[in-house]
Short mmCIF file of C-alpha atoms in Angstrom, two decimals:
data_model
loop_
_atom_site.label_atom_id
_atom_site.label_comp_id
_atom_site.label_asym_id
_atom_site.label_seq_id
_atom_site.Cartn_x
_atom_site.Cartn_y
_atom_site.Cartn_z
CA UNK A 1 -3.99 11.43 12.70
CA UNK A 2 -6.72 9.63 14.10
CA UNK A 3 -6.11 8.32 18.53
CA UNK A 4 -6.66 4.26 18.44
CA UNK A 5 -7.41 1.71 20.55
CA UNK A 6 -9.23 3.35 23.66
CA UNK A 7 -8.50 1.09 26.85
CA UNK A 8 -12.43 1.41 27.25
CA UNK A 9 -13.46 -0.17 24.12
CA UNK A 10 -10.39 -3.05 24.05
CA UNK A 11 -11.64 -5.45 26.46
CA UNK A 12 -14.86 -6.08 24.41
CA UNK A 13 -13.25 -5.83 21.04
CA UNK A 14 -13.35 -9.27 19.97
CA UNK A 15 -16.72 -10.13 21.46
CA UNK A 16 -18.02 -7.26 19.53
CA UNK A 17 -16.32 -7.97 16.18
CA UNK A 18 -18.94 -9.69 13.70
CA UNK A 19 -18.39 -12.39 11.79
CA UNK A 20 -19.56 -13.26 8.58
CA UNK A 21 -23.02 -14.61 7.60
CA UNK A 22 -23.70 -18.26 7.04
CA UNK A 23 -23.67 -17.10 3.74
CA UNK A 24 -20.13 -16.06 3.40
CA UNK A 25 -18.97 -19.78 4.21
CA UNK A 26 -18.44 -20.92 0.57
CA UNK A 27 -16.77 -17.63 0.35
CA UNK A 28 -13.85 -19.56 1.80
CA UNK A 29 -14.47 -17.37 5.47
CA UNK A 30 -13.06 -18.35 8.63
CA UNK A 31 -14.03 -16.76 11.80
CA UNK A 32 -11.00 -17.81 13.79
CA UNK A 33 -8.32 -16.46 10.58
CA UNK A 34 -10.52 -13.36 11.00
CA UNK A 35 -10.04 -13.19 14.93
CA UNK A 36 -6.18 -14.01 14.21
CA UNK A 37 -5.95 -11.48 11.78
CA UNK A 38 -7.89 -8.60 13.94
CA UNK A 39 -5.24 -9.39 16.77
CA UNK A 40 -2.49 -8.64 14.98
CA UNK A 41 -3.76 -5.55 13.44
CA UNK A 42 -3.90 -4.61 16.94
CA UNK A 43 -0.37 -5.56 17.81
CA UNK A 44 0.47 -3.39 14.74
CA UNK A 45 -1.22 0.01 16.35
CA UNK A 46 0.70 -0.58 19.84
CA UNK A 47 3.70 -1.49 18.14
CA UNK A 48 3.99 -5.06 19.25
CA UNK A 49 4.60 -7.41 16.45
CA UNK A 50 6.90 -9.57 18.00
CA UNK A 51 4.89 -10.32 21.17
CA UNK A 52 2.04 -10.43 18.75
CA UNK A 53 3.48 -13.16 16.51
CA UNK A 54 4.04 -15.26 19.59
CA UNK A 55 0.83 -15.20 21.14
CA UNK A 56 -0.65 -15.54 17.97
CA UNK A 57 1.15 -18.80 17.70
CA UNK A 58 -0.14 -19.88 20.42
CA UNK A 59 -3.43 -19.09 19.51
CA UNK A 60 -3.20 -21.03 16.56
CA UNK A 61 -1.58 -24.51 18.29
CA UNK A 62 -4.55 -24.19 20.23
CA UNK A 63 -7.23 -23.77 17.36
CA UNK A 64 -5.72 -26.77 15.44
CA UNK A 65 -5.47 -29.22 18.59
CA UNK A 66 -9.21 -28.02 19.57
CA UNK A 67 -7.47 -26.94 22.96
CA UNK A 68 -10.82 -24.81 24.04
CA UNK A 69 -8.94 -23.94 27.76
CA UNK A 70 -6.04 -22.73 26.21
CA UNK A 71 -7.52 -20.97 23.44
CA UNK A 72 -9.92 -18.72 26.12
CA UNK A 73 -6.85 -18.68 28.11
CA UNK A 74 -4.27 -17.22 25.99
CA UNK A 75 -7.35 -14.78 24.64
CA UNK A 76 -7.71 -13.55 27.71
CA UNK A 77 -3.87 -12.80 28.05
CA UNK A 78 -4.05 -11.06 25.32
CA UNK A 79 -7.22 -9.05 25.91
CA UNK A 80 -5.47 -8.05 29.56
CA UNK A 81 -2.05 -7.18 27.49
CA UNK A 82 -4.09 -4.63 25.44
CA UNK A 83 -5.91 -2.78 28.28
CA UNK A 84 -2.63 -1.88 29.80
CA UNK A 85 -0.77 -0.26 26.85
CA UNK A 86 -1.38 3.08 25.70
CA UNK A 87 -3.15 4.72 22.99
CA UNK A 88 -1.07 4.60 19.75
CA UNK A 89 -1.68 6.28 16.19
CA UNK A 90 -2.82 3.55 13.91
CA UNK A 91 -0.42 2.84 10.60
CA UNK A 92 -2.55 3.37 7.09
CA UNK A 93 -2.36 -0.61 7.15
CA UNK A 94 -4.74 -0.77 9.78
CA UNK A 95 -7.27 1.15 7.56
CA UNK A 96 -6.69 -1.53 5.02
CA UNK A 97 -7.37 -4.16 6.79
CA UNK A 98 -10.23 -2.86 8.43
CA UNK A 99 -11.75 -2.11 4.93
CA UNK A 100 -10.63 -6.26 3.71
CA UNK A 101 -12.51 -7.68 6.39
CA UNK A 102 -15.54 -5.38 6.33
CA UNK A 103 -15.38 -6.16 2.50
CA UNK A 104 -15.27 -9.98 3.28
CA UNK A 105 -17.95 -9.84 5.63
CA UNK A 106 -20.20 -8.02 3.29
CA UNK A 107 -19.28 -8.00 -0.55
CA UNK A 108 -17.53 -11.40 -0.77
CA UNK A 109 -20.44 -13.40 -0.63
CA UNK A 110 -22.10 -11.17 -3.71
CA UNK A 111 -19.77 -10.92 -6.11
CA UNK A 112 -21.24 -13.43 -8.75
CA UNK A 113 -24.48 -10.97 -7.97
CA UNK A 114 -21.99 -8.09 -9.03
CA UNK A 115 -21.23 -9.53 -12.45
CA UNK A 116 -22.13 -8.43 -15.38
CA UNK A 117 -22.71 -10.67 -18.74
CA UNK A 118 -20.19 -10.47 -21.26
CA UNK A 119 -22.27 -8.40 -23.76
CA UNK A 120 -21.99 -5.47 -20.90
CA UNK A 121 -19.03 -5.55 -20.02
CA UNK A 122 -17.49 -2.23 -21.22
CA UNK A 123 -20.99 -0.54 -20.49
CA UNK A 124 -21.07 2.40 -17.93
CA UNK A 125 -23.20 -0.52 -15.58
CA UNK A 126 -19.96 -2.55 -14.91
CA UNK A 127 -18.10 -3.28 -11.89
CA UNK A 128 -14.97 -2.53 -11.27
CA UNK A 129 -12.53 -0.93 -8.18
CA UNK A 130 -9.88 0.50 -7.47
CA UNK A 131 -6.97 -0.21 -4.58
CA UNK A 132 -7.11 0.99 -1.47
CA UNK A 133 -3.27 2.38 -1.88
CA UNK A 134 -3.72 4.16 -5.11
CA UNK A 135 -7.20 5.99 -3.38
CA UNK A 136 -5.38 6.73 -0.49
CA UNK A 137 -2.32 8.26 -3.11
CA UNK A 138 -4.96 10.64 -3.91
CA UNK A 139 -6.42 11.60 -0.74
CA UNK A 140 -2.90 12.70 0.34
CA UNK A 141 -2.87 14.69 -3.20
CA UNK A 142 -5.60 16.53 -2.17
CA UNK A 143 -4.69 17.10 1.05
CA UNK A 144 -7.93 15.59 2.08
CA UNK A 145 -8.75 16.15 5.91
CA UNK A 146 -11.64 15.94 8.58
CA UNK A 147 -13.25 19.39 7.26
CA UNK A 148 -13.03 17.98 3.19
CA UNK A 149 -15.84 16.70 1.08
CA UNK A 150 -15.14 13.64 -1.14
CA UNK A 151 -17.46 12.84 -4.09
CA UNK A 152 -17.05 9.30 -5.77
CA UNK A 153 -19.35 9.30 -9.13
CA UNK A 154 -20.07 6.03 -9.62
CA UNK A 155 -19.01 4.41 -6.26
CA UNK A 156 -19.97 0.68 -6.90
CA UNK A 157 -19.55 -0.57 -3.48
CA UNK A 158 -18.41 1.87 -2.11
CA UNK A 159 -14.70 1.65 -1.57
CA UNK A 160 -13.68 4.86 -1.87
CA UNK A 161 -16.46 6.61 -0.07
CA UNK A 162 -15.85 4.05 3.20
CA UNK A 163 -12.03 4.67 3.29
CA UNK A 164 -12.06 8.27 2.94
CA UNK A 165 -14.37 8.67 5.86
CA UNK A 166 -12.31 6.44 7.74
CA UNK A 167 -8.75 7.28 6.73
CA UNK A 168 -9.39 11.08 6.91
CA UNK A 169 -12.15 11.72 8.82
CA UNK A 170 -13.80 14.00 6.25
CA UNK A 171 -17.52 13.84 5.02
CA UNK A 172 -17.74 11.28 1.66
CA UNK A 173 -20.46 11.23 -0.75
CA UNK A 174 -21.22 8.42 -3.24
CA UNK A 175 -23.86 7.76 -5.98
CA UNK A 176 -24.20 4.32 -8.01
CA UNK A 177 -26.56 3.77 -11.19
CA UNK A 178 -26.39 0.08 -9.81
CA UNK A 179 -29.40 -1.27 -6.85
CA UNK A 180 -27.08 -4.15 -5.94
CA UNK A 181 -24.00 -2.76 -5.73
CA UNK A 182 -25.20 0.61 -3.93
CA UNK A 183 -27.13 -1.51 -1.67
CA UNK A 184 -24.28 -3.24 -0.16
CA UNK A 185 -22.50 -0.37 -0.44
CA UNK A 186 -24.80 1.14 2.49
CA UNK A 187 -23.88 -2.33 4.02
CA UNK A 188 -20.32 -1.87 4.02
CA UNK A 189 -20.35 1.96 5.67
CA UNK A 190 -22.39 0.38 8.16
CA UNK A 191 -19.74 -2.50 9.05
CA UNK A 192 -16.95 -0.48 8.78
CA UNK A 193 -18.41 1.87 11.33
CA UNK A 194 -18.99 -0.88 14.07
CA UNK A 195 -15.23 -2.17 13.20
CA UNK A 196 -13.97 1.42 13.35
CA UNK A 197 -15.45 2.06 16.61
CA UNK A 198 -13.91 -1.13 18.58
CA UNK A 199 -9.96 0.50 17.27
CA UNK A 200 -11.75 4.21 18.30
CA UNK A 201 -11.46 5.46 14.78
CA UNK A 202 -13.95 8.29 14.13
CA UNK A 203 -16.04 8.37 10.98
CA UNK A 204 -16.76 11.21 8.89
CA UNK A 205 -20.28 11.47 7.74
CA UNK A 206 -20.82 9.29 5.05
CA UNK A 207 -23.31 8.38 2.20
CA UNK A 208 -24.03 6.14 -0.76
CA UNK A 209 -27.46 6.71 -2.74
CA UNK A 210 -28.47 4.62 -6.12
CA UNK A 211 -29.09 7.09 -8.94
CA UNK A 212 -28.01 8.59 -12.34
CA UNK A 213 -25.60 10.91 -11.29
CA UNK A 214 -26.52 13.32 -14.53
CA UNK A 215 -29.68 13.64 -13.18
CA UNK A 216 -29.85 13.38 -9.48
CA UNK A 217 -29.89 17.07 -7.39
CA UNK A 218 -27.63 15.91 -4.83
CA UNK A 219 -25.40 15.41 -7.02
CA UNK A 220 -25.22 18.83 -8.43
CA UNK A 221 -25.29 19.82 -4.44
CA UNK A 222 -22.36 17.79 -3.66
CA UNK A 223 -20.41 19.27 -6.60
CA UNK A 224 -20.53 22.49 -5.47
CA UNK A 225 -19.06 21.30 -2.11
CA UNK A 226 -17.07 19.07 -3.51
CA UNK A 227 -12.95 19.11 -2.72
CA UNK A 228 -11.94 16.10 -4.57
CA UNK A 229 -14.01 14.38 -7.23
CA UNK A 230 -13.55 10.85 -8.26
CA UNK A 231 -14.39 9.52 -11.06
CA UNK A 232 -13.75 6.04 -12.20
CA UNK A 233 -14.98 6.37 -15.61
CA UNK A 234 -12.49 3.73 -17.56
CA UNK A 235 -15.78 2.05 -18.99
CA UNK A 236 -18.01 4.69 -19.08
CA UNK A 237 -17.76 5.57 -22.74
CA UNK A 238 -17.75 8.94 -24.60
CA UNK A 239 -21.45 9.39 -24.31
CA UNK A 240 -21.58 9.76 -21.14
CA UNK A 241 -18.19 10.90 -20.38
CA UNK A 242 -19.40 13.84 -22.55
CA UNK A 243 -22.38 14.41 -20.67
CA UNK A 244 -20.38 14.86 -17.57
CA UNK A 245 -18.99 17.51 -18.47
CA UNK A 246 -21.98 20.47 -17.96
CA UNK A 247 -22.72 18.79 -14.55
CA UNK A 248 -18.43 19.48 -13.50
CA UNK A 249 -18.61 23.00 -14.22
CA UNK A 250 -20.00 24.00 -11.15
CA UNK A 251 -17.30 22.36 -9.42
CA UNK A 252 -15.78 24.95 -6.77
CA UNK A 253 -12.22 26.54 -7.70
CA UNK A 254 -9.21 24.90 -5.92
CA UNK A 255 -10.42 21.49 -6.20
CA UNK A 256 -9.49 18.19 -7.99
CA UNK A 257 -11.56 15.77 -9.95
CA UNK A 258 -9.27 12.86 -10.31
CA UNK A 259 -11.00 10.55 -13.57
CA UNK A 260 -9.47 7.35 -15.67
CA UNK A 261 -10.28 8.82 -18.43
CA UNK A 262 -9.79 12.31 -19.88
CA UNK A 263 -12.63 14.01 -19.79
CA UNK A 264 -11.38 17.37 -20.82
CA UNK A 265 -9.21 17.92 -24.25
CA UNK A 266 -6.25 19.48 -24.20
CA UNK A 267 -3.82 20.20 -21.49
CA UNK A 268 -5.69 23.21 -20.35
CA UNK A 269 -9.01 24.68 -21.30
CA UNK A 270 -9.80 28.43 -20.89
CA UNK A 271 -13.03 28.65 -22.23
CA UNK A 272 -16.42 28.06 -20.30
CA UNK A 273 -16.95 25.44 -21.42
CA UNK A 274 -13.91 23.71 -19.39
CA UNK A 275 -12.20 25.80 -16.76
CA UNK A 276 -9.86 23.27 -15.97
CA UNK A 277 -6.20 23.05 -15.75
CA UNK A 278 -5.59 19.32 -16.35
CA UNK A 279 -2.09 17.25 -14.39
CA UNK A 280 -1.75 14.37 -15.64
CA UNK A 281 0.29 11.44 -14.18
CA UNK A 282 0.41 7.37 -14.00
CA UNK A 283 -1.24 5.03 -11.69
CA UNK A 284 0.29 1.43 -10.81
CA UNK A 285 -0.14 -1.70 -11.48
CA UNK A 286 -3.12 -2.89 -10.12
CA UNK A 287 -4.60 0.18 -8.62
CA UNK A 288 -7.52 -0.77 -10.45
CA UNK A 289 -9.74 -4.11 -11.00
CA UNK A 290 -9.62 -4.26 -14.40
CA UNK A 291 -6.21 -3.44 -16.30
CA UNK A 292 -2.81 -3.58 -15.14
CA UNK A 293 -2.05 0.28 -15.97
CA UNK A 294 -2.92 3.54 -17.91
CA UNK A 295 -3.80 7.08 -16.77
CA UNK A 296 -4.99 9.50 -13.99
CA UNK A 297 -5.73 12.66 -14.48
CA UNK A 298 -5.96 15.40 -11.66
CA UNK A 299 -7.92 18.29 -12.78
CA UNK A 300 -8.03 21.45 -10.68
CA UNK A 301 -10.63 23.95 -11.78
CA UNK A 302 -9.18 27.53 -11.83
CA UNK A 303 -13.23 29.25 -12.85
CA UNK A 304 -12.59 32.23 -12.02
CA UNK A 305 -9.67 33.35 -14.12
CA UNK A 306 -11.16 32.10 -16.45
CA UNK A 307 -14.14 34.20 -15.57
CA UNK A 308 -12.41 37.51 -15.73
CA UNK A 309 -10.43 36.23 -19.32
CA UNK A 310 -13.92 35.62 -20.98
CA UNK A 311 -15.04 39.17 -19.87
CA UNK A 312 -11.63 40.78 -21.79
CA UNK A 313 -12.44 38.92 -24.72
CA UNK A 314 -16.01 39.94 -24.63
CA UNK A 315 -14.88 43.61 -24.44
CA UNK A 316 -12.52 43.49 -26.85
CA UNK A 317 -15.22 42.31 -29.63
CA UNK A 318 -17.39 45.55 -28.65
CA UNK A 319 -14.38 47.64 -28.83
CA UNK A 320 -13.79 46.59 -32.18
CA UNK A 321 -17.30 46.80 -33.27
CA UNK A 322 -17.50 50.39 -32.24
CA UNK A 323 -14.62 51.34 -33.69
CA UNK A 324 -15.88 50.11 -37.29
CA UNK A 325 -19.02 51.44 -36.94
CA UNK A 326 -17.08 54.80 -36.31
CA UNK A 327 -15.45 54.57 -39.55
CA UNK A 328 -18.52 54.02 -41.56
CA UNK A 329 -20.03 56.97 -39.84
CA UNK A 330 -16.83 59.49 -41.24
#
């Protein structure tokens, strides 16, 4: 678990949080919901609710009367309340929240640019995400940590790249076919970081390139490395779904590539072609943008028994062969 909330970085943390572009306005954004909000995130770390919701009241009277004096005032209460409590482990919500406003500050106000027309929009090009609970389900799965590597293939904006680095500290990888969407993904690792830093969160190293993952080196790099593999292929199609597979062999032994679709047939595969032993199990409802349920499968490769099975099989075949080749001989 992460340490929180610094006393040196609380003082400055709300003149330091950014608000949202001009931009984001129509968005329905409001900079003073988003200070309200950030405050009682921080009241959740220290444990504080109750106080919170009171001063947050307060707060509030003073936004909607247009009290400046006893807006500042009441801030600065608070900001002097924070310095003196100690550090506290921050609650997964925290993370969640962090990752909503960062989101709101820097995908809301692109979505429609995110959109794809109807004629695409089962094609391996659309957009689509998954929630922040179900991707932190499966970080705990894989026992994720500050020395892991996370690979998201096809990380849109970025989601699950920003909240592994953040949640667990380890070093995240993401590549997206998309220019928008990993654009703004680069956006929202940046955000997050200066957010993180005012709460004291560290960030694992972190990175989102625009590419074809079936064709980019780092990719096959980052496989190799790799101790979780995401891959939210529900509209990918068989094509390249298929074409995946090559590229995942070189995935290390012990760890999981979590997909939406099954990419390997069968429950397990001992050929090598697919040295995969495939779990499979249920997400919930909306764990993902686009349907309200269906399948997950964890996948954790097991390449070198199957390795040392393909070599018996091999020598088998030769034993046999001799053994004919005797018996024409007599």
């Amino acid at each position: 678990m992460h340490p929180h909330l610094g006393n040196a970085i609380l003082p400055q943390a709300f003149l330091l949080f950014l608000l949202a572009k001009p931009a984001a306005r129509w968005f329905g954004y409001n900079p003073v919901e988003d200070l309200l909000a950030n405050i009682a995130l921080i009241y959740q770390c220290i444990q504080q609710e109750q106080d919170g919701e009171k001063d947050i009241s307060q707060l509030l009277a003073a936004y909607v009367s247009r009290d400046f004096n006893s807006f500042t005032s009441t801030l600065s209460k608070i900001n002097e309340f924070f310095k003196s409590q100690p550090t506290q482990p921050c609650p997964p919500s925290v993370y969640h929240q962090l990752l909503d406003n960062a989101y709101t500050n820097c995908i809301g106000p692109h979505l429609e640019r995110l959109k794809v027309e109807t004629n695409k929009a089962w094609s391996p090009e659309v957009f689509g995400e998954l929630d922040p609970k179900f991707l932190e389900k499966i970080f705990e799965q894989a026992n994720l940590d500050s020395r892991s590597i996370f690979l998201d293939l096809g990380s849109g904006v970025g989601n699950a790249v920003v909240l592994a680095s953040t949640m667990k500290g380890c070093t995240a990888y993401g590549i997206e076919i998309r220019t928008v969407a990993s654009v703004l993904a680069s956006r929202l690792l940046q955000e997050l970081r200066k957010k993180a830093s005012l709460f004291n969160i560290p960030v694992g190293p972190a990175q989102v390139v625009q590419g074809d993952m079936l064709n980019d080196q780092r990719v096959q790099d980052w496989i190799k490395k790799a101790d979780l593999i995401l891959i939210n292929n529900e509209v990918f199609g068989p094509t390249l779904n298929l074409a995946l597979e090559p590229i995942l062999l070189h995935t290390k032994v012990g760890a999981r590539i979590v997909s939406l679709q099954r990419l390997l047939r069968g429950k397990t595969r001992a050929t090598i072609k697919g040295p995969f032993a495939v779990v499979d199990g249920l997400y919930a409802n909306d764990d993902t943008s686009w349907k309200n349920n269906g399948e997950v499968e964890v996948v954790v490769a097991v390449a070198v028994e199957v390795e040392v099975k393909v070599k018996v099989e091999v020598k088998v075949e030769v034993e046999v062969e001799a053994k004919v080749e005797e018996e024409r001989v007599t």
